[in-house]
Amino acid sequence: MHDDRSLVESRLKRVLDERIRPAVYPLSVPLQVGIWTAPDEPVPVTEGLAAPRTPIAVGDAWGAPWGTSWLTVSGTVPEEWAGRTVEALIDLGFDANMPGFQCEGLVYRPDGSPVKGLNPRNQWVRIASPAAGGEEVLLHVEAASNPVILDYHPFLPTELGDKDTAGDRPQYRLARMDLAVLDETVWELVADLEVLGELMAELPVEGARRWDILRAVERALDAIDLQDVGGTAARARAELTGVLASPAEASAHRISAVGHAHIDSAWLWPLRETVRKVARTTANMTALLEDEPDFVYTMSQAQQYAWIKEHRPEVYARVKKAVAEGRFVPAGGMWVESDTNMPSSEAMARQFVHGKRFFLDEFGVENQEAWLPDTFGFAGGLPQIIKEAGSKWLLTQKISWSQVNSFPHHTFWWEGIDGTRIFTHFPPIDTYNCSMQGREIAHAVRNFKDKGRASHSIAPTGWGDGGGGTTREMIAKAARLRDLEGSARVRWERPAEFFTKAQAEYPDPPVWVGELYLELHRATLTSQARTKQGNRTSENLLREAELWAATAAVRTGLPYPYEELDRIWKTVLLHQFHDILPGSSIAWVHREAERTYAAVAEELTAIIDRAQRALAGRGDSDVVFNGAPHARAGVPAGGARRADALPAAGGRCTVEPADGGGHVLDNGLLRVTVDARGLVVSVVDLDTGRETIAPGAAANLLQLHPDFPNMWDAWDVDRFYRNTVTDLTGHDEIVVTADTPHTAAVRVTRSFGSSTAVQTLTLTAGAKRLDLDTEVDWHETEKFLKAAFPLDLHTDRYAAETQFGHLHRPTHTNTSWEAAKFEACNHRFVHLEEPGWGVALVTASTYGHDVTRTVRPEDHGTTTTVRASLLRAPRFPDPHTDQGLHRFRHALVPGADIGDAVREGYRINLPERRVPGGADVAPLVSVDDDAVVLSAVKLADDGSGDVVVRLYESRGGRARTRLAAGFPLAAARRCDLLERPREDALAVQADGVAVDLRPFQLVTLRLTRG
């Protein structure tokens, strides 16, 4: 037989494109259109509906960047269409290839009730089925002219990302504006042919099934009269019934499809636009749920539900109804789909606290899964947090983006730093925007790495980011793929149904231990430094606000600011979204975040000040408050002492000239030599005589690299950036700025490019650390600034702090997995150690770093270099990223063990506070083991007055501690993160309880006051 396969396949494509799809709407008449453009920001619906309209026609330009236009479309259903299905086709000027990244609309009825969203792949609005001839049509469209930021030539710098610089040139032209008859038989034929054509293309050429489909398609094409597609569509469909009815093999892979629209809470649009994207999408999805009885839709991010509740209550009412029916599924149990690398321990816990509590309060739903399809890697502390929140599963997809190594599993146990395991699934379909195309389904089957042991995977299905979610076309395809030979079996199922089946089928999958590192988007640990500093400052202030407000409430009766703290936490959690905190959003988002963080700091500082003044009482001394979890300078952790009662500072500091120029700083614990270039060439631990800095090297060395990754500018740093480096050794000025009995400091000023850096190096009496203040006035572009610390230290691994502990990473590159981790995250410290002696680099606001090692040819010793990442200057999506003044604080701590690293990390982030008064303040709670850290001290969220304490083992060993309450203690219970009791009451003795902890274990205790 002659091979005519290509001929038939080409015929199918042309006939579909040029004859069958156009026949879906065989009859149409134009609609009349009027427009009104809001003068600035979006207006309330009532105002938009009432505003006067100006006529506008198809082909006319509309929509300045970030503008809102209100369109009114009107017309009359022709009499001869009576009994037919009639729809309005409203094309705002869409590009079908960009769902979610351009203009969008929300359709309203004249009474202001929302109908559905308008998107590039979802332009129809049902008018009637069957229609009545002469029926009047009147609809309003709130149209957002969001500019295209990520265009066909991606990553080009653009000023469109900020309303102040975007200009007012219209972005779009109105396209089709018609009333049209929908031929449902032709529409079904399109779905038949698309499913079979896409399946056929994925089947082996030598297999009989491909040829069976080919011949059936050929017969169907023969049955169509191309001049009367509607009249012959049923005949063509009849030719396909046999191949569509052939069932899947018994061993076919099973895909749980779930409706989905991953909506970034901010990214290439501002927060206010996400509010509207969510409203449009949920309006679409609740309407679709009413039409499709088998369909199930899921949406994560409690913040997005809260936005609909506040801004679109009519849509929210539809959501609540669908949730109650079990068809609209709240997923994930987090406030937002946050970054998981950089948020602090408490912030990561509160993502689940606030997310799960919202879903419980609003819907009575408790999530069992964490849902993070798009997050840029996962910290090793996350499994324990998920479990402590009452969940047990995790879904993500992003790890499939890794550049170097293909992750070896799709379903597995993920074991965190404390030993907690979470059942985890990566969809092998490799997208969280599945559209039910044959190539996607076939890829999931081929790609699934657990064949022979498991047969289930999940497919989040729908256009995201304002693309409108799942479409009726996707549902039609899924119906045909339910049981089709040659394909995986597809069912609409809730995430919990998938996970339950998957875990039952595969109860003993392989185990992955430690962080889930994404081999991509590493530069998100550094981009937009102000956003990152705002986050860190907010986290620290929230810790203090809760601690001091709780202490004041218990000790003085000062009202606890429940509502204020709840609101502020939600604001901070929102800004930890995985395109805000990572620095990968447009300029508008980050400028707004900077203002928000400033307001948050002002409000939290006022809460702290009010509580501390209540505690300090009256007096003519200063009262020194210590919000850190370790005692320091005579002030207990979580307590306060009068300044005049504190022990006098011990020890002295000196600054002497150094041989060959420069200065020697000495406080009796460290001797630091700063050479004539202003670089640290020696740091001697005087207790041991040990030199910290590698021979011939210089520390606190600023290094500048070119930084132009192959793509994803704000997200990525590619390994080749290291090929070129400039050491910034020149200086403008070196001066001694402090030479007192208790401090010794040197300030170094440098100029480079268009920028300047001022570094201040300070020794303090009694402190075994070198404090490093760096102020950079940054005006570079496409450059990467790091601060290097080459250490005379041999180790094959180092510790980096993460949530509720730390994890170890290699210093070598033996394998491709290790080599790929050339930029990584830490919270407050990195720590390197030889047996008996170590060094910590602690930080107040930076996250990115790298650690490398070399062997010196002179003495064969090992130099291990730690570099803190300070600033970048990518030009997409914000062409002015990080321009301006920045301040960074670090400290080098020689002779540090891991406990010193933990303590110094908290110290630099939580400076003492002084308040006028006369009272000492005993800690509200305390522990007797420094390895145990109090992560949070607060009052219970339910307003009961109970004190909630969260603590964790911080050094990676076992700990037994006594938690002492500074108040009469009636009862103590272990709780989950949501403060719900988990176990029987603990034994209380002398207003305290004994607590045993595993390495890195976190424990939440609820203390009832007597």
Coordinates of N, CA and C in Angstrom, one line a residue, residues 635-766:
V635 N 21.4 41.6 79.3 CA 20.0 41.6 79.1 C 19.5 40.3 78.7
P636 N 18.5 39.7 79.4 CA 18.0 38.4 79.1 C 17.3 38.3 77.8
A637 N 17.2 37.2 77.1 CA 16.5 37.1 75.9 C 15.0 37.3 76.2
G638 N 14.4 38.2 75.3 CA 13.0 38.5 75.5 C 12.7 39.3 76.8
G639 N 13.7 40.0 77.3 CA 13.5 40.8 78.5 C 14.2 42.1 78.4
A640 N 14.2 42.8 79.5 CA 14.8 44.2 79.5 C 15.4 44.5 80.9
R641 N 16.4 45.3 80.9 CA 17.1 45.8 82.1 C 17.3 47.3 82.0
R642 N 17.3 47.9 83.2 CA 17.7 49.3 83.3 C 19.2 49.4 82.8
A643 N 19.4 50.4 82.1 CA 20.8 50.6 81.6 C 21.8 50.8 82.7
D644 N 21.4 51.6 83.7 CA 22.3 51.8 84.8 C 22.6 50.6 85.7
A645 N 21.8 49.5 85.5 CA 22.0 48.3 86.2 C 22.8 47.3 85.4
L646 N 23.2 47.6 84.2 CA 23.9 46.7 83.4 C 25.4 46.7 83.7
P647 N 26.1 45.6 83.5 CA 27.5 45.6 83.8 C 28.3 46.5 82.8
A648 N 29.3 47.1 83.3 CA 30.1 48.0 82.4 C 30.7 47.2 81.3
A649 N 30.9 47.8 80.2 CA 31.5 47.1 79.1 C 32.9 46.8 79.4
G650 N 33.3 45.6 79.2 CA 34.7 45.1 79.5 C 35.6 45.2 78.2
G651 N 36.9 45.3 78.5 CA 37.8 45.2 77.4 C 38.0 46.6 76.7
R652 N 39.1 46.6 75.9 CA 39.4 47.9 75.2 C 39.7 47.6 73.7
C653 N 39.5 48.6 72.9 CA 39.8 48.5 71.5 C 40.9 49.5 71.1
T654 N 41.8 49.1 70.2 CA 42.8 50.0 69.8 C 42.9 50.0 68.3
V655 N 43.4 51.1 67.7 CA 43.7 51.2 66.3 C 45.2 51.7 66.2
E656 N 46.0 50.9 65.6 CA 47.4 51.2 65.4 C 47.8 51.2 63.9
P657 N 48.8 52.0 63.5 CA 49.3 51.9 62.1 C 49.8 50.5 61.8
A658 N 49.6 50.0 60.6 CA 50.1 48.7 60.2 C 51.4 48.9 59.4
D659 N 52.3 48.0 59.5 CA 53.5 48.0 58.6 C 53.1 48.0 57.2
G660 N 53.7 48.9 56.4 CA 53.4 49.0 55.0 C 52.2 49.8 54.7
G661 N 51.6 50.5 55.7 CA 50.4 51.3 55.5 C 49.2 50.5 56.0
G662 N 48.1 51.2 56.3 CA 46.9 50.6 56.8 C 46.8 50.7 58.3
H663 N 46.0 49.8 58.8 CA 45.7 49.9 60.3 C 45.5 48.5 60.8
V664 N 45.8 48.4 62.2 CA 45.6 47.2 62.9 C 44.5 47.5 64.0
L665 N 43.4 46.8 64.0 CA 42.4 46.9 65.0 C 42.5 45.8 65.9
D666 N 42.4 46.0 67.3 CA 42.6 45.0 68.2 C 41.6 45.2 69.4
N667 N 40.9 44.2 69.8 CA 40.0 44.3 71.0 C 40.3 43.2 72.0
G668 N 41.5 42.6 71.9 CA 41.8 41.5 72.8 C 41.3 40.1 72.5
L669 N 40.3 40.1 71.6 CA 39.8 38.8 71.1 C 40.1 38.6 69.6
L670 N 40.1 39.7 68.8 CA 40.5 39.6 67.4 C 41.5 40.7 67.2
R671 N 42.5 40.4 66.3 CA 43.4 41.4 65.8 C 43.2 41.4 64.3
V672 N 42.7 42.6 63.7 CA 42.4 42.7 62.3 C 43.3 43.7 61.7
T673 N 43.9 43.2 60.6 CA 44.8 44.1 59.8 C 44.1 44.5 58.5
V674 N 44.0 45.8 58.3 CA 43.4 46.4 57.1 C 44.6 47.1 56.4
D675 N 44.9 46.6 55.2 CA 46.1 47.1 54.5 C 45.9 48.5 53.8
A676 N 46.9 48.9 53.1 CA 46.8 50.3 52.5 C 45.8 50.4 51.5
R677 N 45.2 49.3 51.0 CA 44.1 49.4 50.0 C 42.8 49.4 50.7
G678 N 42.8 49.3 52.0 CA 41.5 49.2 52.7 C 40.9 47.8 52.8
L679 N 41.7 46.8 52.5 CA 41.2 45.4 52.5 C 41.7 44.7 53.7
V680 N 40.9 43.7 54.2 CA 41.2 43.0 55.4 C 42.1 41.8 54.9
V681 N 43.4 41.9 55.4 CA 44.3 40.9 55.0 C 44.7 39.9 56.1
S682 N 44.2 40.2 57.3 CA 44.4 39.3 58.5 C 43.3 39.5 59.5
V683 N 42.8 38.4 60.0 CA 41.9 38.4 61.2 C 42.4 37.2 62.1
V684 N 43.1 37.6 63.2 CA 43.6 36.5 64.0 C 42.7 36.3 65.2
D685 N 42.3 35.1 65.5 CA 41.6 34.7 66.7 C 42.6 34.6 67.8
L686 N 42.6 35.6 68.7 CA 43.7 35.6 69.7 C 43.5 34.5 70.7
D687 N 42.4 33.9 70.9 CA 42.2 32.8 71.8 C 43.0 31.6 71.4
T688 N 43.1 31.4 70.1 CA 43.7 30.2 69.5 C 45.0 30.5 68.7
G689 N 45.2 31.8 68.4 CA 46.2 32.2 67.5 C 46.0 31.9 66.0
R690 N 44.7 31.5 65.7 CA 44.4 31.0 64.4 C 44.1 32.2 63.4
E691 N 44.7 32.1 62.2 CA 44.5 33.1 61.2 C 43.2 32.7 60.4
T692 N 42.4 33.7 60.2 CA 41.1 33.5 59.5 C 41.3 33.6 58.0
I693 N 42.1 34.6 57.5 CA 42.1 34.9 56.1 C 43.2 34.1 55.4
A694 N 42.9 33.6 54.2 CA 43.9 32.8 53.5 C 45.2 33.5 53.2
P695 N 46.3 32.9 53.2 CA 47.6 33.6 52.9 C 47.5 34.3 51.6
G696 N 48.0 35.5 51.5 CA 48.1 36.3 50.3 C 46.7 36.8 49.8
A697 N 45.7 36.6 50.5 CA 44.3 36.9 50.0 C 43.8 38.1 50.8
A698 N 42.8 38.7 50.4 CA 42.2 39.9 51.1 C 40.7 39.6 51.2
A699 N 40.1 40.0 52.3 CA 38.7 39.8 52.6 C 38.0 41.1 52.6
N700 N 36.6 41.0 52.6 CA 35.8 42.2 52.4 C 36.1 42.8 51.1
L701 N 36.5 42.0 50.2 CA 36.8 42.5 48.8 C 35.6 42.6 47.9
L702 N 35.3 43.8 47.5 CA 34.2 43.9 46.5 C 34.6 43.5 45.2
Q703 N 33.8 42.6 44.5 CA 34.1 42.1 43.2 C 33.0 42.4 42.3
L704 N 33.3 42.8 41.1 CA 32.3 43.2 40.1 C 32.4 42.3 38.9
H705 N 31.2 41.7 38.5 CA 31.2 40.8 37.3 C 30.2 41.4 36.3
P706 N 30.5 41.1 35.0 CA 29.4 41.3 34.0 C 28.2 40.4 34.3
D707 N 27.0 40.8 34.0 CA 25.9 40.0 34.3 C 24.8 40.1 33.3
F708 N 24.9 39.3 32.2 CA 24.0 39.3 31.1 C 23.6 37.9 30.8
P709 N 22.7 37.3 31.5 CA 22.3 35.9 31.3 C 21.7 35.7 29.9
N710 N 21.6 34.5 29.6 CA 21.0 34.1 28.2 C 19.5 34.5 28.1
M711 N 18.8 34.5 29.2 CA 17.4 34.8 29.3 C 17.0 35.1 30.7
W712 N 15.8 35.5 30.9 CA 15.2 35.7 32.3 C 16.2 36.6 33.1
D713 N 16.3 37.9 32.6 CA 17.4 38.7 33.2 C 17.3 38.9 34.7
A714 N 16.1 39.3 35.3 CA 16.0 39.5 36.7 C 16.1 38.2 37.5
W715 N 15.8 37.1 36.8 CA 15.8 35.8 37.5 C 17.1 35.0 37.5
D716 N 17.8 35.1 36.4 CA 19.0 34.2 36.2 C 20.3 34.9 36.3
V717 N 21.3 34.1 36.8 CA 22.7 34.4 36.7 C 23.3 33.1 36.1
D718 N 23.9 33.2 35.0 CA 24.5 32.0 34.3 C 26.0 31.9 34.8
R719 N 26.4 30.6 34.8 CA 27.7 30.3 35.4 C 28.9 31.1 34.8
F720 N 28.7 31.4 33.5 CA 29.8 32.1 32.8 C 30.1 33.5 33.3
Y721 N 29.2 34.0 34.2 CA 29.5 35.3 34.7 C 30.8 35.4 35.5
R722 N 31.2 34.2 36.0 CA 32.5 34.1 36.8 C 33.7 34.2 35.9
N723 N 33.6 34.1 34.6 CA 34.7 34.1 33.8 C 35.4 35.5 33.8
T724 N 34.7 36.5 34.1 CA 35.3 37.9 34.1 C 35.0 38.5 35.5
V725 N 36.0 39.0 36.1 CA 35.8 39.7 37.4 C 36.8 40.8 37.6
T726 N 36.3 41.9 38.2 CA 37.1 43.0 38.5 C 37.2 43.2 40.0
D727 N 38.4 43.1 40.6 CA 38.5 43.3 42.1 C 38.6 44.8 42.3
L728 N 37.7 45.3 43.2 CA 37.7 46.7 43.5 C 38.7 47.1 44.6
T729 N 39.9 47.3 44.2 CA 41.0 47.5 45.2 C 41.4 49.0 45.3
G730 N 41.0 49.8 44.3 CA 41.3 51.2 44.4 C 40.5 51.9 45.5
H731 N 41.0 53.0 46.1 CA 40.2 53.7 47.1 C 40.3 55.2 46.9
D732 N 39.3 55.9 47.4 CA 39.3 57.3 47.4 C 39.8 57.8 48.8
E733 N 39.5 57.1 49.8 CA 39.8 57.6 51.2 C 39.8 56.4 52.1
I734 N 40.7 56.4 53.1 CA 40.7 55.5 54.2 C 40.9 56.3 55.5
V735 N 39.9 56.3 56.4 CA 40.1 57.1 57.6 C 39.6 56.2 58.8
V736 N 40.2 56.5 59.9 CA 39.8 55.9 61.2 C 38.6 56.8 61.7
T737 N 37.5 56.1 61.9 CA 36.3 56.9 62.2 C 35.9 56.7 63.7
A738 N 36.5 55.7 64.4 CA 36.2 55.5 65.8 C 37.5 54.9 66.4
D739 N 37.9 55.6 67.5 CA 39.1 55.2 68.2 C 38.8 55.5 69.7
T740 N 37.9 54.7 70.3 CA 37.5 55.0 71.7 C 37.9 53.7 72.5
P741 N 37.7 53.8 73.8 CA 38.0 52.6 74.5 C 37.2 51.4 74.2
H742 N 36.0 51.6 73.6 CA 35.1 50.5 73.3 C 34.9 50.2 71.9
T743 N 35.3 51.0 71.0 CA 35.2 50.7 69.5 C 36.4 51.1 68.8
A744 N 36.6 50.4 67.7 CA 37.7 50.7 66.7 C 37.2 50.5 65.4
A745 N 37.2 51.6 64.5 CA 36.6 51.5 63.2 C 37.4 52.2 62.1
V746 N 37.3 51.6 60.9 CA 38.0 52.2 59.8 C 37.0 52.3 58.7
R747 N 36.9 53.5 58.0 CA 36.0 53.7 56.8 C 36.8 53.8 55.6
V748 N 36.3 53.0 54.6 CA 37.0 53.0 53.3 C 36.0 53.4 52.2
T749 N 36.4 54.4 51.4 CA 35.6 54.8 50.3 C 36.2 54.5 48.9
R750 N 35.4 53.9 48.1 CA 35.8 53.5 46.7 C 34.9 54.0 45.7
S751 N 35.5 54.3 44.5 CA 34.6 54.6 43.3 C 34.9 53.6 42.2
F752 N 33.9 53.3 41.5 CA 34.0 52.3 40.4 C 32.9 52.6 39.4
G753 N 33.2 52.6 38.1 CA 32.1 52.9 37.1 C 31.5 54.2 37.5
S754 N 30.1 54.1 37.6 CA 29.4 55.3 37.9 C 28.9 55.3 39.4
S755 N 29.5 54.4 40.2 CA 29.1 54.1 41.5 C 30.1 54.3 42.6
T756 N 29.7 54.4 43.8 CA 30.6 54.5 44.9 C 30.2 53.5 46.0
A757 N 31.2 53.1 46.8 CA 30.9 52.2 47.9 C 31.7 52.7 49.1
V758 N 31.0 52.8 50.3 CA 31.7 53.2 51.5 C 31.5 52.0 52.5
Q759 N 32.7 51.4 52.9 CA 32.7 50.3 53.8 C 33.3 50.7 55.2
T760 N 32.6 50.4 56.2 CA 33.0 50.7 57.6 C 33.2 49.4 58.3
L761 N 34.5 49.2 58.8 CA 34.9 48.0 59.5 C 35.0 48.3 61.0
T762 N 34.3 47.6 61.9 CA 34.2 48.0 63.3 C 34.5 46.8 64.2
L763 N 35.4 47.0 65.2 CA 35.5 46.1 66.3 C 34.9 46.7 67.5
T764 N 34.2 45.9 68.3 CA 33.6 46.4 69.6 C 34.2 45.6 70.7
A765 N 34.4 46.3 71.8 CA 35.0 45.6 73.0 C 34.1 44.5 73.4
G766 N 34.8 43.3 73.7 CA 34.0 42.2 74.2 C 33.4 41.3 73.2

